[in-house]
GROMACS .gro file of C-alpha atoms in nm:
model
  427
    1UNK     CA    1   5.847  -4.572  -2.608
    2UNK     CA    2   5.926  -4.765  -2.290
    3UNK     CA    3   5.760  -4.512  -2.064
    4UNK     CA    4   5.450  -4.511  -2.279
    5UNK     CA    5   5.433  -4.882  -2.279
    6UNK     CA    6   5.475  -4.889  -1.910
    7UNK     CA    7   5.197  -4.625  -1.855
    8UNK     CA    8   4.972  -4.827  -2.079
    9UNK     CA    9   5.033  -5.140  -1.899
   10UNK     CA   10   4.984  -4.972  -1.564
   11UNK     CA   11   4.650  -4.851  -1.672
   12UNK     CA   12   4.542  -5.192  -1.814
   13UNK     CA   13   4.627  -5.341  -1.495
   14UNK     CA   14   4.430  -5.087  -1.308
   15UNK     CA   15   4.121  -5.152  -1.532
   16UNK     CA   16   4.152  -5.523  -1.498
   17UNK     CA   17   4.166  -5.497  -1.115
   18UNK     CA   18   3.863  -5.294  -1.118
   19UNK     CA   19   3.671  -5.520  -1.345
   20UNK     CA   20   3.776  -5.824  -1.099
   21UNK     CA   21   3.664  -5.635  -0.798
   22UNK     CA   22   4.009  -5.551  -0.663
   23UNK     CA   23   4.018  -5.168  -0.720
   24UNK     CA   24   4.027  -5.091  -0.357
   25UNK     CA   25   4.349  -5.284  -0.281
   26UNK     CA   26   4.540  -5.322  -0.623
   27UNK     CA   27   4.434  -5.002  -0.782
   28UNK     CA   28   4.529  -4.803  -0.474
   29UNK     CA   29   4.893  -4.951  -0.491
   30UNK     CA   30   4.919  -4.861  -0.855
   31UNK     CA   31   4.809  -4.515  -0.798
   32UNK     CA   32   5.033  -4.466  -0.518
   33UNK     CA   33   5.328  -4.612  -0.734
   34UNK     CA   34   5.249  -4.336  -0.999
   35UNK     CA   35   5.243  -4.068  -0.735
   36UNK     CA   36   5.578  -4.185  -0.612
   37UNK     CA   37   5.719  -4.175  -0.965
   38UNK     CA   38   5.604  -3.805  -0.990
   39UNK     CA   39   5.747  -3.707  -0.655
   40UNK     CA   40   6.087  -3.866  -0.750
   41UNK     CA   41   6.076  -3.658  -1.072
   42UNK     CA   42   6.022  -3.349  -0.884
   43UNK     CA   43   6.286  -3.432  -0.634
   44UNK     CA   44   6.521  -3.471  -0.917
   45UNK     CA   45   6.493  -3.128  -1.029
   46UNK     CA   46   6.510  -2.997  -0.666
   47UNK     CA   47   6.851  -3.194  -0.663
   48UNK     CA   48   6.985  -2.964  -0.939
   49UNK     CA   49   6.836  -2.655  -0.775
   50UNK     CA   50   6.991  -2.756  -0.426
   51UNK     CA   51   7.322  -2.828  -0.575
   52UNK     CA   52   7.357  -2.480  -0.713
   53UNK     CA   53   7.223  -2.325  -0.392
   54UNK     CA   54   7.479  -2.491  -0.164
   55UNK     CA   55   7.784  -2.552  -0.394
   56UNK     CA   56   7.914  -2.202  -0.381
   57UNK     CA   57   8.013  -2.244  -0.002
   58UNK     CA   58   8.258  -2.518  -0.087
   59UNK     CA   59   8.429  -2.327  -0.345
   60UNK     CA   60   8.429  -1.982  -0.181
   61UNK     CA   61   8.807  -1.936  -0.120
   62UNK     CA   62   8.873  -2.034  -0.485
   63UNK     CA   63   8.614  -1.770  -0.605
   64UNK     CA   64   8.763  -1.511  -0.363
   65UNK     CA   65   9.108  -1.577  -0.517
   66UNK     CA   66   8.983  -1.557  -0.873
   67UNK     CA   67   8.816  -1.217  -0.837
   68UNK     CA   68   9.066  -1.075  -0.592
   69UNK     CA   69   8.771  -0.990  -0.328
   70UNK     CA   70   8.775  -1.117   0.033
   71UNK     CA   71   8.557  -1.396   0.158
   72UNK     CA   72   8.274  -1.174   0.283
   73UNK     CA   73   8.241  -1.005  -0.049
   74UNK     CA   74   8.256  -1.355  -0.229
   75UNK     CA   75   7.974  -1.481   0.001
   76UNK     CA   76   7.740  -1.212  -0.173
   77UNK     CA   77   7.727  -1.450  -0.480
   78UNK     CA   78   7.495  -1.665  -0.264
   79UNK     CA   79   7.322  -1.345  -0.124
   80UNK     CA   80   7.239  -1.231  -0.492
   81UNK     CA   81   7.103  -1.569  -0.569
   82UNK     CA   82   6.892  -1.593  -0.252
   83UNK     CA   83   6.735  -1.241  -0.244
   84UNK     CA   84   6.642  -1.273  -0.612
   85UNK     CA   85   6.466  -1.608  -0.537
   86UNK     CA   86   6.303  -1.467  -0.222
   87UNK     CA   87   6.168  -1.172  -0.400
   88UNK     CA   88   6.060  -1.300  -0.735
   89UNK     CA   89   5.906  -1.648  -0.651
   90UNK     CA   90   5.565  -1.492  -0.552
   91UNK     CA   91   5.568  -1.250  -0.825
   92UNK     CA   92   5.645  -1.507  -1.086
   93UNK     CA   93   5.392  -1.747  -0.945
   94UNK     CA   94   5.116  -1.482  -0.969
   95UNK     CA   95   5.242  -1.381  -1.330
   96UNK     CA   96   5.274  -1.734  -1.472
   97UNK     CA   97   4.980  -1.894  -1.302
   98UNK     CA   98   4.828  -1.982  -1.648
   99UNK     CA   99   5.150  -2.152  -1.773
  100UNK     CA  100   5.112  -2.542  -1.773
  101UNK     CA  101   5.304  -2.692  -1.474
  102UNK     CA  102   5.532  -2.909  -1.673
  103UNK     CA  103   5.611  -2.626  -1.919
  104UNK     CA  104   5.692  -2.404  -1.615
  105UNK     CA  105   5.931  -2.649  -1.489
  106UNK     CA  106   6.118  -2.714  -1.805
  107UNK     CA  107   6.162  -2.323  -1.870
  108UNK     CA  108   6.278  -2.283  -1.531
  109UNK     CA  109   6.559  -2.554  -1.568
  110UNK     CA  110   6.652  -2.415  -1.909
  111UNK     CA  111   6.705  -2.084  -1.765
  112UNK     CA  112   6.882  -2.226  -1.451
  113UNK     CA  113   7.116  -2.426  -1.679
  114UNK     CA  114   7.228  -2.121  -1.905
  115UNK     CA  115   7.266  -1.909  -1.594
  116UNK     CA  116   7.524  -2.145  -1.447
  117UNK     CA  117   7.717  -2.157  -1.771
  118UNK     CA  118   7.702  -1.778  -1.759
  119UNK     CA  119   7.858  -1.788  -1.413
  120UNK     CA  120   8.135  -2.027  -1.520
  121UNK     CA  121   8.243  -1.784  -1.793
  122UNK     CA  122   8.212  -1.472  -1.591
  123UNK     CA  123   8.511  -1.263  -1.647
  124UNK     CA  124   8.449  -1.017  -1.348
  125UNK     CA  125   8.287  -1.032  -1.022
  126UNK     CA  126   7.990  -0.803  -1.111
  127UNK     CA  127   7.904  -1.018  -1.409
  128UNK     CA  128   7.930  -1.308  -1.193
  129UNK     CA  129   7.678  -1.149  -0.948
  130UNK     CA  130   7.448  -1.090  -1.249
  131UNK     CA  131   7.463  -1.452  -1.346
  132UNK     CA  132   7.354  -1.538  -0.998
  133UNK     CA  133   7.056  -1.313  -1.021
  134UNK     CA  134   6.963  -1.491  -1.338
  135UNK     CA  135   7.006  -1.827  -1.167
  136UNK     CA  136   6.781  -1.711  -0.878
  137UNK     CA  137   6.499  -1.629  -1.133
  138UNK     CA  138   6.528  -1.982  -1.254
  139UNK     CA  139   6.500  -2.110  -0.897
  140UNK     CA  140   6.204  -1.893  -0.831
  141UNK     CA  141   6.022  -2.037  -1.126
  142UNK     CA  142   6.105  -2.399  -1.030
  143UNK     CA  143   6.099  -2.459  -0.645
  144UNK     CA  144   5.732  -2.340  -0.560
  145UNK     CA  145   5.604  -2.515  -0.872
  146UNK     CA  146   5.764  -2.832  -0.760
  147UNK     CA  147   5.650  -2.809  -0.395
  148UNK     CA  148   5.298  -2.706  -0.485
  149UNK     CA  149   5.266  -2.998  -0.712
  150UNK     CA  150   5.375  -3.239  -0.471
  151UNK     CA  151   5.124  -3.124  -0.223
  152UNK     CA  152   4.845  -3.135  -0.483
  153UNK     CA  153   4.903  -3.495  -0.623
  154UNK     CA  154   4.872  -3.688  -0.280
  155UNK     CA  155   4.597  -3.753  -0.040
  156UNK     CA  156   4.591  -3.514   0.261
  157UNK     CA  157   4.740  -3.775   0.499
  158UNK     CA  158   5.052  -3.828   0.290
  159UNK     CA  159   5.130  -3.456   0.235
  160UNK     CA  160   5.408  -3.461   0.489
  161UNK     CA  161   5.573  -3.769   0.335
  162UNK     CA  162   5.528  -3.614  -0.019
  163UNK     CA  163   5.684  -3.292   0.099
  164UNK     CA  164   5.977  -3.457   0.247
  165UNK     CA  165   6.043  -3.659  -0.057
  166UNK     CA  166   6.066  -3.358  -0.283
  167UNK     CA  167   6.260  -3.164  -0.014
  168UNK     CA  168   6.502  -3.479  -0.015
  169UNK     CA  169   6.629  -3.356  -0.351
  170UNK     CA  170   6.752  -3.048  -0.183
  171UNK     CA  171   6.909  -3.246   0.106
  172UNK     CA  172   7.063  -3.521  -0.122
  173UNK     CA  173   7.219  -3.223  -0.323
  174UNK     CA  174   7.406  -3.125   0.007
  175UNK     CA  175   7.502  -3.491   0.059
  176UNK     CA  176   7.615  -3.543  -0.306
  177UNK     CA  177   7.587  -3.255  -0.555
  178UNK     CA  178   7.754  -2.986  -0.342
  179UNK     CA  179   8.048  -3.196  -0.212
  180UNK     CA  180   8.118  -3.323  -0.556
  181UNK     CA  181   8.115  -2.967  -0.672
  182UNK     CA  182   8.344  -2.846  -0.409
  183UNK     CA  183   8.585  -3.136  -0.488
  184UNK     CA  184   8.585  -3.050  -0.865
  185UNK     CA  185   8.649  -2.673  -0.767
  186UNK     CA  186   8.922  -2.769  -0.531
  187UNK     CA  187   9.116  -3.018  -0.747
  188UNK     CA  188   9.072  -2.805  -1.070
  189UNK     CA  189   8.887  -2.467  -1.124
  190UNK     CA  190   8.571  -2.361  -0.953
  191UNK     CA  191   8.431  -2.276  -1.290
  192UNK     CA  192   8.414  -2.631  -1.376
  193UNK     CA  193   8.198  -2.664  -1.062
  194UNK     CA  194   7.936  -2.436  -1.228
  195UNK     CA  195   7.951  -2.630  -1.544
  196UNK     CA  196   7.875  -2.942  -1.333
  197UNK     CA  197   7.574  -2.772  -1.200
  198UNK     CA  198   7.457  -2.675  -1.536
  199UNK     CA  199   7.478  -3.018  -1.656
  200UNK     CA  200   7.267  -3.146  -1.364
  201UNK     CA  201   6.998  -2.892  -1.452
  202UNK     CA  202   7.003  -3.019  -1.813
  203UNK     CA  203   6.968  -3.371  -1.705
  204UNK     CA  204   6.686  -3.283  -1.472
  205UNK     CA  205   6.495  -3.100  -1.752
  206UNK     CA  206   6.529  -3.424  -1.969
  207UNK     CA  207   6.387  -3.622  -1.664
  208UNK     CA  208   6.086  -3.388  -1.607
  209UNK     CA  209   6.008  -3.392  -1.988
  210UNK     CA  210   6.013  -3.760  -2.022
  211UNK     CA  211   5.868  -3.868  -1.689
  212UNK     CA  212   5.646  -3.614  -1.519
  213UNK     CA  213   5.273  -3.639  -1.613
  214UNK     CA  214   5.107  -3.320  -1.675
  215UNK     CA  215   4.987  -3.160  -1.325
  216UNK     CA  216   4.651  -2.963  -1.350
  217UNK     CA  217   4.693  -2.583  -1.360
  218UNK     CA  218   4.591  -2.448  -1.023
  219UNK     CA  219   4.335  -2.163  -1.013
  220UNK     CA  220   4.492  -1.831  -1.089
  221UNK     CA  221   4.586  -1.631  -0.772
  222UNK     CA  222   4.683  -1.269  -0.786
  223UNK     CA  223   4.999  -1.133  -0.613
  224UNK     CA  224   4.778  -0.971  -0.335
  225UNK     CA  225   4.602  -1.293  -0.289
  226UNK     CA  226   4.938  -1.478  -0.256
  227UNK     CA  227   5.049  -1.238   0.012
  228UNK     CA  228   4.710  -1.228   0.186
  229UNK     CA  229   4.779  -1.550   0.411
  230UNK     CA  230   5.045  -1.354   0.597
  231UNK     CA  231   4.762  -1.169   0.771
  232UNK     CA  232   4.675  -1.489   0.949
  233UNK     CA  233   4.900  -1.477   1.264
  234UNK     CA  234   4.937  -1.856   1.263
  235UNK     CA  235   5.086  -1.838   0.918
  236UNK     CA  236   5.302  -1.513   0.984
  237UNK     CA  237   5.446  -1.652   1.292
  238UNK     CA  238   5.544  -1.987   1.131
  239UNK     CA  239   5.703  -1.787   0.836
  240UNK     CA  240   5.894  -1.573   1.071
  241UNK     CA  241   6.024  -1.884   1.241
  242UNK     CA  242   6.153  -2.005   0.910
  243UNK     CA  243   6.317  -1.682   0.829
  244UNK     CA  244   6.498  -1.658   1.129
  245UNK     CA  245   6.625  -2.006   1.200
  246UNK     CA  246   6.741  -2.032   0.849
  247UNK     CA  247   6.926  -1.696   0.896
  248UNK     CA  248   7.085  -1.833   1.207
  249UNK     CA  249   7.226  -2.160   1.081
  250UNK     CA  250   7.311  -2.044   0.717
  251UNK     CA  251   7.574  -1.812   0.866
  252UNK     CA  252   7.768  -2.144   0.942
  253UNK     CA  253   7.706  -2.306   0.595
  254UNK     CA  254   7.774  -1.984   0.387
  255UNK     CA  255   8.115  -1.952   0.533
  256UNK     CA  256   8.170  -2.325   0.602
  257UNK     CA  257   8.527  -2.326   0.478
  258UNK     CA  258   8.635  -2.054   0.719
  259UNK     CA  259   8.431  -2.153   1.022
  260UNK     CA  260   8.582  -2.498   1.003
  261UNK     CA  261   8.925  -2.431   0.872
  262UNK     CA  262   9.086  -2.547   1.168
  263UNK     CA  263   8.940  -2.902   1.135
  264UNK     CA  264   8.965  -2.882   0.733
  265UNK     CA  265   9.311  -2.744   0.716
  266UNK     CA  266   9.264  -2.654   0.347
  267UNK     CA  267   9.203  -3.013   0.243
  268UNK     CA  268   8.972  -3.021  -0.056
  269UNK     CA  269   8.883  -3.400  -0.025
  270UNK     CA  270   8.807  -3.354   0.357
  271UNK     CA  271   8.599  -3.051   0.277
  272UNK     CA  272   8.391  -3.263   0.043
  273UNK     CA  273   8.366  -3.543   0.301
  274UNK     CA  274   8.233  -3.323   0.576
  275UNK     CA  275   7.980  -3.173   0.332
  276UNK     CA  276   7.872  -3.537   0.255
  277UNK     CA  277   7.833  -3.600   0.627
  278UNK     CA  278   7.620  -3.283   0.695
  279UNK     CA  279   7.406  -3.352   0.395
  280UNK     CA  280   7.353  -3.720   0.459
  281UNK     CA  281   7.271  -3.642   0.816
  282UNK     CA  282   7.005  -3.393   0.683
  283UNK     CA  283   6.872  -3.623   0.405
  284UNK     CA  284   6.806  -3.897   0.666
  285UNK     CA  285   6.645  -3.663   0.914
  286UNK     CA  286   6.430  -3.486   0.665
  287UNK     CA  287   6.273  -3.827   0.553
  288UNK     CA  288   6.210  -3.935   0.908
  289UNK     CA  289   6.061  -3.598   1.001
  290UNK     CA  290   5.818  -3.608   0.722
  291UNK     CA  291   5.674  -3.938   0.828
  292UNK     CA  292   5.672  -3.808   1.208
  293UNK     CA  293   5.498  -3.506   1.105
  294UNK     CA  294   5.202  -3.709   0.964
  295UNK     CA  295   5.177  -3.923   1.296
  296UNK     CA  296   5.286  -3.695   1.584
  297UNK     CA  297   5.221  -3.355   1.459
  298UNK     CA  298   5.489  -3.067   1.406
  299UNK     CA  299   5.501  -2.895   1.735
  300UNK     CA  300   5.732  -3.131   1.925
  301UNK     CA  301   5.950  -3.188   1.621
  302UNK     CA  302   6.002  -2.816   1.559
  303UNK     CA  303   6.062  -2.730   1.915
  304UNK     CA  304   6.311  -3.020   1.974
  305UNK     CA  305   6.517  -2.946   1.670
  306UNK     CA  306   6.530  -2.567   1.742
  307UNK     CA  307   6.674  -2.635   2.089
  308UNK     CA  308   6.943  -2.884   1.940
  309UNK     CA  309   7.015  -2.635   1.660
  310UNK     CA  310   7.075  -2.364   1.932
  311UNK     CA  311   7.312  -2.594   2.117
  312UNK     CA  312   7.510  -2.661   1.805
  313UNK     CA  313   7.533  -2.305   1.726
  314UNK     CA  314   7.649  -2.205   2.084
  315UNK     CA  315   7.919  -2.466   2.066
  316UNK     CA  316   8.074  -2.423   1.720
  317UNK     CA  317   8.350  -2.201   1.817
  318UNK     CA  318   8.522  -2.503   1.998
  319UNK     CA  319   8.373  -2.798   1.826
  320UNK     CA  320   8.499  -2.657   1.500
  321UNK     CA  321   8.856  -2.650   1.652
  322UNK     CA  322   8.948  -3.006   1.556
  323UNK     CA  323   8.823  -3.289   1.317
  324UNK     CA  324   8.697  -3.531   1.590
  325UNK     CA  325   8.465  -3.277   1.738
  326UNK     CA  326   8.348  -3.124   1.420
  327UNK     CA  327   8.224  -3.472   1.286
  328UNK     CA  328   7.946  -3.526   1.560
  329UNK     CA  329   7.868  -3.150   1.545
  330UNK     CA  330   7.803  -3.167   1.178
  331UNK     CA  331   7.578  -3.468   1.226
  332UNK     CA  332   7.364  -3.261   1.467
  333UNK     CA  333   7.375  -2.956   1.248
  334UNK     CA  334   7.262  -3.148   0.937
  335UNK     CA  335   6.994  -3.346   1.115
  336UNK     CA  336   6.841  -3.024   1.283
  337UNK     CA  337   6.868  -2.788   1.013
  338UNK     CA  338   6.726  -2.993   0.752
  339UNK     CA  339   6.486  -3.188   0.968
  340UNK     CA  340   6.281  -2.865   1.048
  341UNK     CA  341   6.174  -2.812   0.680
  342UNK     CA  342   5.911  -3.091   0.658
  343UNK     CA  343   5.732  -3.012   0.991
  344UNK     CA  344   5.733  -2.642   0.914
  345UNK     CA  345   5.576  -2.705   0.582
  346UNK     CA  346   5.339  -2.952   0.729
  347UNK     CA  347   5.215  -2.703   0.977
  348UNK     CA  348   5.146  -2.446   0.720
  349UNK     CA  349   4.948  -2.683   0.490
  350UNK     CA  350   4.751  -2.803   0.804
  351UNK     CA  351   4.668  -2.431   0.894
  352UNK     CA  352   4.593  -2.311   0.537
  353UNK     CA  353   4.510  -2.625   0.331
  354UNK     CA  354   4.297  -2.422   0.071
  355UNK     CA  355   4.617  -2.210  -0.016
  356UNK     CA  356   4.861  -2.470   0.031
  357UNK     CA  357   5.080  -2.387  -0.295
  358UNK     CA  358   5.071  -2.016  -0.172
  359UNK     CA  359   5.182  -2.066   0.184
  360UNK     CA  360   5.456  -2.320   0.074
  361UNK     CA  361   5.592  -2.061  -0.178
  362UNK     CA  362   5.600  -1.802   0.088
  363UNK     CA  363   5.781  -2.043   0.313
  364UNK     CA  364   6.043  -2.111   0.052
  365UNK     CA  365   6.090  -1.729  -0.002
  366UNK     CA  366   6.154  -1.687   0.368
  367UNK     CA  367   6.407  -1.964   0.346
  368UNK     CA  368   6.590  -1.768   0.087
  369UNK     CA  369   6.544  -1.441   0.283
  370UNK     CA  370   6.713  -1.636   0.559
  371UNK     CA  371   7.011  -1.732   0.327
  372UNK     CA  372   7.026  -1.371   0.228
  373UNK     CA  373   7.030  -1.247   0.587
  374UNK     CA  374   7.294  -1.493   0.671
  375UNK     CA  375   7.527  -1.384   0.399
  376UNK     CA  376   7.504  -1.018   0.484
  377UNK     CA  377   7.524  -1.055   0.861
  378UNK     CA  378   7.787  -1.333   0.830
  379UNK     CA  379   8.020  -1.114   0.622
  380UNK     CA  380   7.974  -0.832   0.880
  381UNK     CA  381   8.024  -1.082   1.179
  382UNK     CA  382   8.359  -1.219   1.016
  383UNK     CA  383   8.498  -0.866   1.027
  384UNK     CA  384   8.364  -0.793   1.384
  385UNK     CA  385   8.384  -1.124   1.589
  386UNK     CA  386   8.559  -1.354   1.342
  387UNK     CA  387   8.445  -1.638   1.146
  388UNK     CA  388   8.496  -1.891   1.441
  389UNK     CA  389   8.247  -1.693   1.642
  390UNK     CA  390   7.961  -1.681   1.386
  391UNK     CA  391   7.781  -1.948   1.585
  392UNK     CA  392   7.685  -1.702   1.852
  393UNK     CA  393   7.547  -1.457   1.621
  394UNK     CA  394   7.340  -1.757   1.467
  395UNK     CA  395   7.213  -1.877   1.798
  396UNK     CA  396   7.043  -1.546   1.851
  397UNK     CA  397   6.834  -1.586   1.541
  398UNK     CA  398   6.733  -1.931   1.615
  399UNK     CA  399   6.640  -1.844   1.964
  400UNK     CA  400   6.417  -1.565   1.848
  401UNK     CA  401   6.281  -1.830   1.587
  402UNK     CA  402   6.205  -2.056   1.884
  403UNK     CA  403   5.978  -1.795   2.038
  404UNK     CA  404   5.796  -1.740   1.709
  405UNK     CA  405   5.741  -2.105   1.698
  406UNK     CA  406   5.585  -2.137   2.036
  407UNK     CA  407   5.371  -1.818   1.945
  408UNK     CA  408   5.244  -1.995   1.646
  409UNK     CA  409   5.157  -2.292   1.850
  410UNK     CA  410   4.959  -2.089   2.087
  411UNK     CA  411   4.773  -1.915   1.792
  412UNK     CA  412   4.714  -2.256   1.624
  413UNK     CA  413   4.572  -2.414   1.959
  414UNK     CA  414   4.365  -2.102   2.037
  415UNK     CA  415   4.202  -2.120   1.677
  416UNK     CA  416   4.144  -2.486   1.725
  417UNK     CA  417   3.966  -2.444   2.039
  418UNK     CA  418   3.732  -2.184   1.903
  419UNK     CA  419   3.642  -2.404   1.603
  420UNK     CA  420   3.564  -2.697   1.837
  421UNK     CA  421   3.348  -2.464   2.051
  422UNK     CA  422   3.157  -2.347   1.740
  423UNK     CA  423   3.102  -2.693   1.603
  424UNK     CA  424   2.965  -2.796   1.948
  425UNK     CA  425   2.742  -2.504   1.963
  426UNK     CA  426   2.605  -2.577   1.606
  427UNK     CA  427   2.561  -2.942   1.703
   0.00000   0.00000   0.00000
């Protein structure tokens, strides 16, 4: 009732402002307030999703002990979740294009909540893997719908900011949700961590149901059409950049507790504190990067952050040796790994504004393909070069991502020059 009353009063204020000739100023402020409310609701759902995505890394040793598997095998719980999301997101988006957006979000969160309870009660490792696949399906339903809605309910000049607000749900999950879950698992049982994630999803579903206004259903797009933007080299190169840099840095996060075991020394509360530091740095960087993407463009941001990320990965073998070097290293790590998301998405929307929801969905799929690659390569790397040297393997992926980013810039500039020439010729 309170929500309805508030909306009626907002609408009445808007009409009053219009009749008094103040629509341009006051009406704009009211509409922006409403938009921000929608974005915050979407971010709340992403918080639940992000907590589930990242919390496993903090309780990996406990999971390994419960199921009597090594750390590399236990890390495949993250891999199962990520590969399911990456493959199913475009398929579900095409198959469920006719489903109202709010209903889609609610179904996704309900499935997601159930899947985490399923993980919490899993008696064997194969059943736990199956539950992570189910959670991945829920994530595949929710995340592209949320980011697509965010891009569609704001004016073009605010897209970067809108995307950064929604992505902030993920980054705040790393700053708050995942560390809290890690502490719960470390002090008690990791199964309660999954119950915690399930409860977050349930609360998020309640918020979406009560506060999110209906979002118009976008035009139905077939699976072939959803994949078609990859034929544009500007889009393809940008997506490859996302896949590779996520592969590189998620090797460190997925196996966080063994990469930084010398600094953590098996201290559960310290593990949670370091994850808070990493996530907080990423949250702040993401919000700043979203605004900067709107004002200075994406190229300088992407290039600078990739260079810093490479530097972190090349030095993690010795910065992770003690706590006082680990702390500043994690600040740089969080700021660069999360700060790249908004300019990457901003670049894709600028290149393909007519298919923004499609390319954003593909970008998120590439993120989870990166998580999948990181889980597999990281498990092999632990056996071959050791957990403390995983940064060297990650740096290779990010260096290649930097090359693809610059190739994308070259293609984007070339396309813009051709368009300007055509415009001048037409004039």
